[in-house]
């Protein structure tokens, strides 16, 4: 194994179990004409397994400059490998996808995992699906149902646009250094079944309703809006299901009041 000192600021916890690596890459179900986008190759343990399965093209986006020589040396024989030396948030994912939808994979840096997944929603038209390792606690939010502690902004926002499958839990001992928490692998497949077009506005709307989540919905929206959407005013955001949020948004979106400026989420 490569001796690389993990950097905390980049959320580095390198996988050391080949079994876990194989299971993740199995979920990606690589075909020879696939374009794969890997977020955070680290020392390349997932990268190697992906390349063994011979996709048409693999783009691996890594922020940590100190890992570039190692990655370039390790995969120099692979013509279908391209190291993208960048912060994932500076990458134009739509440009990378060109004409082919991307399969996105990564053992994500946990400090920005939610932001990366939210970013995937904004790029959903070029995403075939995503397979991500994230904190188990965040994975539980992704699949949470109303009236549970884990049901948050992230649950509603992600469930509106993606079908989410919990694949497996991964204990800390499979990483070096071991994270303080248990991890989990999830698969996210875009489906935008509600046909929402203004994703930013919807994000801000859901975020707004979840601020002070114990407050009744009538403290955040007008009676007339709640009536039109057929929502009981005494309910709280955490009691509404995804369909309720979408229905409310449909009523509100033509309303003059703005939810467009808040950018918070949890
Ligand atoms: C949890 S490690 C996973 C490394 C490797 N894939 C593995 O499984 O062993 C997360 C990786 O993401 C990289 N990373 C962190 N923030 C990033 C960002 N904003 N853009 C691109 N890569 C990032 C880290 O440097 C690190 O290599």
Coordinates of C-alpha atoms and ligand atoms in Angstrom, one line a residue:
X1 CA 0.0 0.0 0.0
X2 CA 1.1 3.6 -0.7
X3 CA 2.5 5.4 2.3
X4 CA 0.7 8.7 2.1
X5 CA 0.0 10.9 5.1
X6 CA -3.7 11.6 5.1
X7 CA -4.8 15.3 5.1
X8 CA -7.6 16.1 7.4
X9 CA -8.6 19.3 5.5
X10 CA -9.4 17.2 2.4
X11 CA -11.4 14.6 4.4
X12 CA -8.9 11.9 3.5
X13 CA -9.7 8.4 4.7
X14 CA -8.3 5.9 2.3
X15 CA -10.1 2.6 1.7
X16 CA -8.0 -0.4 2.5
X17 CA -10.4 -3.2 1.8
X18 CA -10.4 -4.7 -1.7
X19 CA -13.7 -6.4 -1.0
X20 CA -15.4 -3.0 -0.3
X21 CA -13.7 -1.5 -3.3
X22 CA -15.0 -4.4 -5.5
X23 CA -18.5 -4.0 -4.1
X24 CA -18.6 -0.3 -4.9
X25 CA -17.3 -0.8 -8.4
X26 CA -19.7 -3.7 -9.0
X27 CA -22.5 -1.2 -8.3
X28 CA -21.1 1.1 -11.0
X29 CA -21.6 -1.8 -13.5
X30 CA -19.0 -0.6 -15.9
X31 CA -19.6 -1.1 -19.6
X32 CA -17.0 -0.5 -22.4
X33 CA -18.6 2.6 -23.7
X34 CA -19.1 4.2 -20.3
X35 CA -17.7 7.6 -19.2
X36 CA -17.0 7.6 -15.5
X37 CA -16.4 10.5 -13.3
X38 CA -14.6 9.7 -10.0
X39 CA -14.5 12.3 -7.3
X40 CA -11.4 12.2 -5.1
X41 CA -9.2 9.3 -6.3
X42 CA -6.9 9.7 -3.3
X43 CA -4.1 7.1 -3.8
X44 CA -6.1 5.4 -6.5
X45 CA -7.6 2.3 -4.9
X46 CA -11.0 2.7 -6.6
X47 CA -9.4 4.2 -9.7
X48 CA -7.4 1.0 -10.2
X49 CA -10.4 -1.2 -9.9
X50 CA -12.4 1.0 -12.3
X51 CA -9.7 0.9 -14.9
X52 CA -9.3 -2.9 -14.6
X53 CA -12.9 -3.0 -15.9
X54 CA -12.0 -1.0 -19.0
X55 CA -14.5 1.9 -19.3
X56 CA -14.3 4.1 -22.4
X57 CA -13.1 7.0 -20.3
X58 CA -12.4 7.7 -16.6
X59 CA -12.0 11.3 -15.3
X60 CA -10.7 11.4 -11.8
X61 CA -11.0 14.8 -10.0
X62 CA -8.5 15.4 -7.2
X63 CA -7.9 18.6 -5.2
X64 CA -4.7 17.5 -3.4
X65 CA -1.7 18.5 -5.5
X66 CA 0.6 16.2 -3.5
X67 CA -1.2 13.1 -4.9
X68 CA -0.8 14.1 -8.6
X69 CA 2.7 12.5 -9.2
X70 CA 1.6 9.3 -7.5
X71 CA -1.6 9.0 -9.6
X72 CA 0.1 10.0 -12.8
X73 CA 2.8 7.4 -12.3
X74 CA 0.4 4.6 -11.3
X75 CA -1.9 5.0 -14.2
X76 CA 0.4 6.2 -17.0
X77 CA -0.3 3.1 -19.1
X78 CA -4.0 3.8 -19.2
X79 CA -5.0 5.9 -22.3
X80 CA -8.6 6.1 -21.0
X81 CA -7.5 7.8 -17.7
X82 CA -7.5 11.5 -17.2
X83 CA -6.5 13.1 -13.9
X84 CA -8.5 16.4 -13.5
X85 CA -6.3 18.5 -11.2
X86 CA -9.1 20.5 -9.6
X87 CA -11.6 21.1 -6.9
X88 CA -14.7 19.3 -7.9
X89 CA -16.7 22.5 -7.3
X90 CA -14.7 24.2 -10.1
X91 CA -15.3 21.4 -12.6
X92 CA -17.9 21.9 -15.3
X93 CA -19.5 18.5 -15.1
X94 CA -21.8 19.2 -18.1
X95 CA -18.7 19.8 -20.3
X96 CA -17.0 16.6 -19.1
X97 CA -20.2 14.6 -20.0
X98 CA -20.2 15.9 -23.6
X99 CA -22.7 13.7 -25.3
X100 CA -22.6 10.7 -22.9
X101 CA -24.2 10.5 -19.5
X102 CA -21.8 10.0 -16.6
X103 CA -21.6 7.3 -14.0
X104 CA -20.3 9.2 -11.0
X105 CA -18.4 7.4 -8.2
X106 CA -16.5 8.3 -5.2
X107 CA -15.6 7.7 -1.6
X108 CA -16.5 11.3 -0.8
X109 CA -14.7 13.7 1.5
X110 CA -17.3 13.8 4.3
X111 CA -17.0 17.5 5.0
X112 CA -18.4 18.4 1.6
X113 CA -20.4 15.2 0.8
X114 CA -23.8 16.8 1.1
X115 CA -22.7 19.7 -1.1
X116 CA -21.4 17.4 -3.7
X117 CA -24.7 15.5 -3.8
X118 CA -26.7 18.7 -4.0
X119 CA -24.4 19.7 -6.9
X120 CA -25.3 16.4 -8.6
X121 CA -29.0 17.5 -8.6
X122 CA -28.0 20.6 -10.6
X123 CA -26.2 18.4 -13.1
X124 CA -28.8 15.6 -13.1
X125 CA -29.5 15.8 -16.9
X126 CA -25.9 14.5 -17.5
X127 CA -25.8 12.0 -14.8
X128 CA -26.7 8.3 -15.4
X129 CA -26.3 7.5 -11.6
X130 CA -24.0 8.1 -8.7
X131 CA -22.4 5.5 -6.3
X132 CA -21.1 7.3 -3.2
X133 CA -19.5 6.4 0.0
X134 CA -20.7 8.8 2.6
X135 CA -21.2 9.0 6.4
X136 CA -23.9 6.5 7.5
X137 CA -25.7 9.3 9.3
X138 CA -26.0 11.3 6.0
X139 CA -27.1 8.2 4.1
X140 CA -29.8 7.8 6.7
X141 CA -31.0 11.3 6.0
X142 CA -31.1 10.6 2.3
X143 CA -33.6 7.7 2.8
X144 CA -35.4 9.2 5.8
X145 CA -39.2 9.2 5.9
X146 CA -41.4 12.1 7.4
X147 CA -41.8 12.3 11.2
X148 CA -38.3 10.8 11.8
X149 CA -35.3 12.5 13.3
X150 CA -33.2 12.0 10.2
X151 CA -35.8 13.7 7.9
X152 CA -34.3 17.0 7.0
X153 CA -33.9 19.4 4.1
X154 CA -31.4 17.0 2.5
X155 CA -34.0 14.1 2.6
X156 CA -36.7 16.1 0.8
X157 CA -34.4 17.8 -1.7
X158 CA -32.6 14.7 -2.8
X159 CA -35.7 12.4 -2.8
X160 CA -37.4 14.9 -5.0
X161 CA -34.9 14.4 -7.8
X162 CA -33.3 11.0 -7.1
X163 CA -34.2 7.4 -6.4
X164 CA -32.0 6.5 -3.5
X165 CA -30.9 3.0 -2.6
X166 CA -28.9 2.2 0.5
X167 CA -26.4 -0.4 -0.6
X168 CA -24.4 -1.3 2.6
X169 CA -22.8 0.0 5.8
X170 CA -19.0 0.1 6.0
X171 CA -17.3 0.1 9.4
X172 CA -14.5 2.5 10.2
X173 CA -11.8 -0.3 10.3
X174 CA -11.9 -0.6 6.5
X175 CA -10.3 2.9 6.1
X176 CA -6.9 4.3 6.9
X177 CA -7.0 6.4 9.0
X178 CA -10.3 5.1 10.4
X179 CA -13.0 7.9 10.5
X180 CA -14.8 8.5 13.8
X181 CA -18.1 7.3 12.3
X182 CA -19.5 4.4 10.3
X183 CA -19.9 4.9 6.6
X184 CA -22.3 3.7 4.0
X185 CA -22.5 3.2 0.2
X186 CA -25.6 4.7 -1.5
X187 CA -26.7 4.7 -5.2
X188 CA -28.5 7.8 -6.5
X189 CA -30.4 7.6 -9.7
X190 CA -32.0 10.8 -11.1
X191 CA -35.7 10.6 -12.0
X192 CA -37.1 14.1 -11.6
X193 CA -40.6 12.6 -11.6
X194 CA -42.1 15.9 -10.6
X195 CA -40.6 17.8 -13.5
X196 CA -39.3 20.7 -11.4
X197 CA -37.4 23.1 -13.6
X198 CA -36.3 25.9 -11.3
X199 CA -34.1 23.7 -9.0
X200 CA -32.5 26.6 -7.2
X201 CA -35.8 28.1 -6.3
X202 CA -37.1 24.7 -5.1
X203 CA -33.9 24.2 -3.0
X204 CA -34.4 27.6 -1.3
X205 CA -38.1 26.9 -0.7
X206 CA -37.5 23.5 1.0
X207 CA -34.6 25.0 3.0
X208 CA -36.9 27.9 4.1
X209 CA -39.6 25.5 5.3
X210 CA -37.0 23.5 7.3
X211 CA -35.6 26.5 9.2
X212 CA -37.0 26.2 12.8
X213 CA -38.3 22.8 11.9
X214 CA -40.5 22.5 15.0
X215 CA -42.5 25.6 14.0
X216 CA -45.9 25.1 12.3
X217 CA -46.1 25.6 8.6
X218 CA -48.6 28.4 9.0
X219 CA -45.8 30.6 10.5
X220 CA -44.0 30.3 7.1
X221 CA -46.6 30.3 4.5
X222 CA -49.9 32.2 4.0
X223 CA -53.2 30.5 4.8
X224 CA -54.4 30.9 1.2
X225 CA -51.3 29.0 -0.1
X226 CA -51.8 26.2 2.4
X227 CA -55.5 25.9 1.5
X228 CA -54.7 25.8 -2.3
X229 CA -52.2 23.0 -1.7
X230 CA -54.5 21.3 0.8
X231 CA -52.0 21.3 3.6
X232 CA -53.2 21.5 7.3
X233 CA -51.7 24.8 8.7
X234 CA -50.8 23.1 12.1
X235 CA -48.4 20.6 10.5
X236 CA -44.6 21.0 10.7
X237 CA -42.2 20.7 7.8
X238 CA -41.0 17.4 9.2
X239 CA -44.5 16.0 8.9
X240 CA -44.9 16.8 5.2
X241 CA -43.9 14.2 2.5
X242 CA -42.1 15.0 -0.7
X243 CA -45.3 15.2 -2.7
X244 CA -46.6 17.8 -0.2
X245 CA -43.5 19.9 -0.6
X246 CA -43.8 19.7 -4.4
X247 CA -47.5 20.7 -4.3
X248 CA -46.8 23.6 -2.1
X249 CA -43.9 24.7 -4.3
X250 CA -46.2 24.6 -7.4
X251 CA -48.6 27.0 -5.6
X252 CA -45.9 29.3 -4.3
X253 CA -43.7 29.4 -7.4
X254 CA -46.0 31.9 -9.2
X255 CA -46.4 33.9 -6.0
X256 CA -44.4 37.1 -5.9
X257 CA -42.7 36.5 -2.6
X258 CA -39.1 35.3 -2.9
X259 CA -37.4 32.3 -1.4
X260 CA -34.6 32.8 -3.8
X261 CA -32.0 34.3 -1.6
X262 CA -31.6 32.0 1.3
X263 CA -28.7 29.5 0.7
X264 CA -28.7 27.5 3.8
X265 CA -29.2 23.8 4.1
X266 CA -28.5 21.0 6.6
Ligands
LIG1 C1 -12.3 9.8 1.6 S1 -10.9 10.2 0.5 C2 -11.1 8.9 -0.7 C3 -9.9 8.5 -1.4 C4 -9.9 7.3 -2.3 N1 -10.9 7.4 -3.3 C5 -10.1 6.1 -1.4 O1 -11.2 5.5 -1.4 O2 -9.2 5.6 -0.7 C6 -11.6 11.6 -0.3 C7 -10.7 12.1 -1.5 O3 -11.3 13.3 -2.0 C8 -10.3 14.3 -2.2 N2 -11.0 15.7 -2.1 C9 -11.4 16.3 -1.0 N3 -12.0 17.5 -1.4 C10 -12.1 17.5 -2.7 C11 -12.6 18.4 -3.6 N4 -13.3 19.5 -3.3 N5 -12.5 18.2 -5.0 C12 -11.8 17.0 -5.4 N6 -11.3 16.1 -4.5 C13 -11.4 16.3 -3.2 C14 -9.3 14.1 -1.1 O4 -8.1 14.7 -1.3 C15 -9.3 12.6 -1.1 O5 -8.4 12.1 -2.0

